[in-house]
Coordinates of C-alpha atoms in Angstrom, one line a residue:
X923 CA 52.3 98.4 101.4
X924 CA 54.5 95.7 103.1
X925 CA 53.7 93.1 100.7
X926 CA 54.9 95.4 97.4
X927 CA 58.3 96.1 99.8
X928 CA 58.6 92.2 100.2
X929 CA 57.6 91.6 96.6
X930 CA 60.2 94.7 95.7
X931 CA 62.8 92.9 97.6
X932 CA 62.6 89.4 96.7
X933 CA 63.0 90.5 92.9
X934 CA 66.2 92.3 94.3
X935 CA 69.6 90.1 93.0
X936 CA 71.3 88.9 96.0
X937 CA 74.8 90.7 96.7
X938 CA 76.9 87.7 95.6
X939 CA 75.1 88.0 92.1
X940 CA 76.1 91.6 91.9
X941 CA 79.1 92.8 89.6
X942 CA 81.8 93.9 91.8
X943 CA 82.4 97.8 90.9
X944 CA 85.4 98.5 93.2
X945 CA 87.5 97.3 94.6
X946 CA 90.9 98.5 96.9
X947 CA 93.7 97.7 95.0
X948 CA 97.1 97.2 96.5
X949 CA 99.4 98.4 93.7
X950 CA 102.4 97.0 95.0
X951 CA 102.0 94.4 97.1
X952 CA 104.4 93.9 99.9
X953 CA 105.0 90.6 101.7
X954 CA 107.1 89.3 105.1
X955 CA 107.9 85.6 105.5
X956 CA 108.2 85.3 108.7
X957 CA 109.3 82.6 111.2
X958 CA 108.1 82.1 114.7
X959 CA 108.3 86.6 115.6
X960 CA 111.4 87.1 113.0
X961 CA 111.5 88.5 109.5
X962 CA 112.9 85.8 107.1
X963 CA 112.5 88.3 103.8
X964 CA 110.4 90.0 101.3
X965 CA 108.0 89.3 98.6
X966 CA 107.1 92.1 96.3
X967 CA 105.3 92.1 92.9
X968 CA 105.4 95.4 91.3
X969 CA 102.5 94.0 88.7
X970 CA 105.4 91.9 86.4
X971 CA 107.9 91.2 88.5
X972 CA 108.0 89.2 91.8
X973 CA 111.1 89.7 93.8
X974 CA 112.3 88.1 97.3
X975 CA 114.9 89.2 99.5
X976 CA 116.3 88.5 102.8
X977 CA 115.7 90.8 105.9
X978 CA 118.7 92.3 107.4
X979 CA 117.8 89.9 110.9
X980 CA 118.2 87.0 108.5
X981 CA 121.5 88.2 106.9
X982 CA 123.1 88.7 110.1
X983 CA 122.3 85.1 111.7
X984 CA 123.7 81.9 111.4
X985 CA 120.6 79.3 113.0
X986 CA 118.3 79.2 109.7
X987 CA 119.4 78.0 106.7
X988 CA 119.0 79.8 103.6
X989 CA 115.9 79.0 101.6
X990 CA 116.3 76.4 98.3
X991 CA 115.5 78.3 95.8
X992 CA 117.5 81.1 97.3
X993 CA 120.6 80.3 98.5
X994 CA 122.6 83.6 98.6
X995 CA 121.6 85.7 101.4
X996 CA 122.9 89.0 99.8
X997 CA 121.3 88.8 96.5
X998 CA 117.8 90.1 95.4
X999 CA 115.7 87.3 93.3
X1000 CA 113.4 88.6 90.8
X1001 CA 111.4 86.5 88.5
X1002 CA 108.1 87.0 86.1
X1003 CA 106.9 83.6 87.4
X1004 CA 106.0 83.2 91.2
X1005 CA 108.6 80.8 92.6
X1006 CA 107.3 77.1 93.5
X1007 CA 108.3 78.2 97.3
X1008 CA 104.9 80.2 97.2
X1009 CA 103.1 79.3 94.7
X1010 CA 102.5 75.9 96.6
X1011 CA 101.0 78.3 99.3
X1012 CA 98.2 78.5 97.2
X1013 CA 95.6 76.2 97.3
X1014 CA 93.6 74.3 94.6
X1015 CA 90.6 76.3 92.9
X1016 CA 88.5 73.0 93.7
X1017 CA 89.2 73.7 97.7
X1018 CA 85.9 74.8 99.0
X1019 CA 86.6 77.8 101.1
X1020 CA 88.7 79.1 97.5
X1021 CA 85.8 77.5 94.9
X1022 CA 83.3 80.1 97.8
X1023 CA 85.8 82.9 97.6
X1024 CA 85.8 83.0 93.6
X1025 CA 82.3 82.3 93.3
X1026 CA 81.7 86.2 94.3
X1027 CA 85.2 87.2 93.3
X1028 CA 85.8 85.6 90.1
X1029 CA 88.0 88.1 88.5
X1030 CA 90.2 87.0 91.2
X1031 CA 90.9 83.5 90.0
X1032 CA 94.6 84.5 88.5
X1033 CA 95.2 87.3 91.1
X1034 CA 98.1 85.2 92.9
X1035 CA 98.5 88.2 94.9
X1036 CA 95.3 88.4 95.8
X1037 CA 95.1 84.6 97.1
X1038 CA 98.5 84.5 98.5
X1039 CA 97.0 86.9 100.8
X1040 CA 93.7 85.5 101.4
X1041 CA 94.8 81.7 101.5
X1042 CA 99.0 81.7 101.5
X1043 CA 99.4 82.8 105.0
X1044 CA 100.6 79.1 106.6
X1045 CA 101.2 76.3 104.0
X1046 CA 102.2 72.1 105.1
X1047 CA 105.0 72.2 103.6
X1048 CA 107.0 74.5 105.6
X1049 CA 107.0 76.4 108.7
X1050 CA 107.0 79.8 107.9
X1051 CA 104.2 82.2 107.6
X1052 CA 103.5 85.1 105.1
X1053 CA 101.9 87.7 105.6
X1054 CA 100.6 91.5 103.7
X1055 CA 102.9 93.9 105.2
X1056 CA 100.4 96.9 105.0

């Protein structure tokens, strides 16, 4: 009997071959860019459209400068395209830790959302960190 169960379970396909059934979407994904404890802003995508804006902490103080790409504090960006500010967040597919991820996720491999929050949390270029607000 235990040699048919190990027989049974070695012709089992491993987990990581398996087609991923479900998964929890987050429809509209919300994100803070944050630095040090405070609120810099917001990155949404509403599944077309990203769109960053400026937390009302960031509004109302003068220490940090605006951001490159956005330079009015008031204004809400939006954009199709993911702005070079995070989209350089995200590393290369040919990084191991992201080549492992899409190995068993590989319907991921365009889901910026979905490796912004995975891999986009800290970046070199900049000291700010972003995070899922959930």
């Amino acid at each position: 009997m235990l040699k048919q169960f190990k027989k049974y379970i070695k012709s089992q396909r491993k987990a990581k071959d398996l087609p991923c059934t479900y998964e929890q979407v987050n429809h509209n994904p919300n994100f803070k860019l944050k630095y040090q404890d405070d609120i810099i802003g917001y990155l949404n995508y509403d599944g077309s459209v990203w769109s960053f804006d400026y937390s009302e902490w960031f509004k109302n103080q003068d220490d940090l400068q605006p951001l490159f790409e956005f330079p009015a504090k008031e204004k809400v960006y939006k954009s199709v395209e993911l702005w070079p500010f995070f989209e350089s967040r995200i590393p290369s597919i040919k990084q191991p830790k992201v080549q492992a991820y899409l190995e068993t996720h590989p319907s991921d491999r365009n889901n910026k959302v979905k490796l912004l929050e995975l891999f986009g949390i800290t970046s070199v270029n900049n000291p700010y960190k972003l995070v899922l607000n959930l």
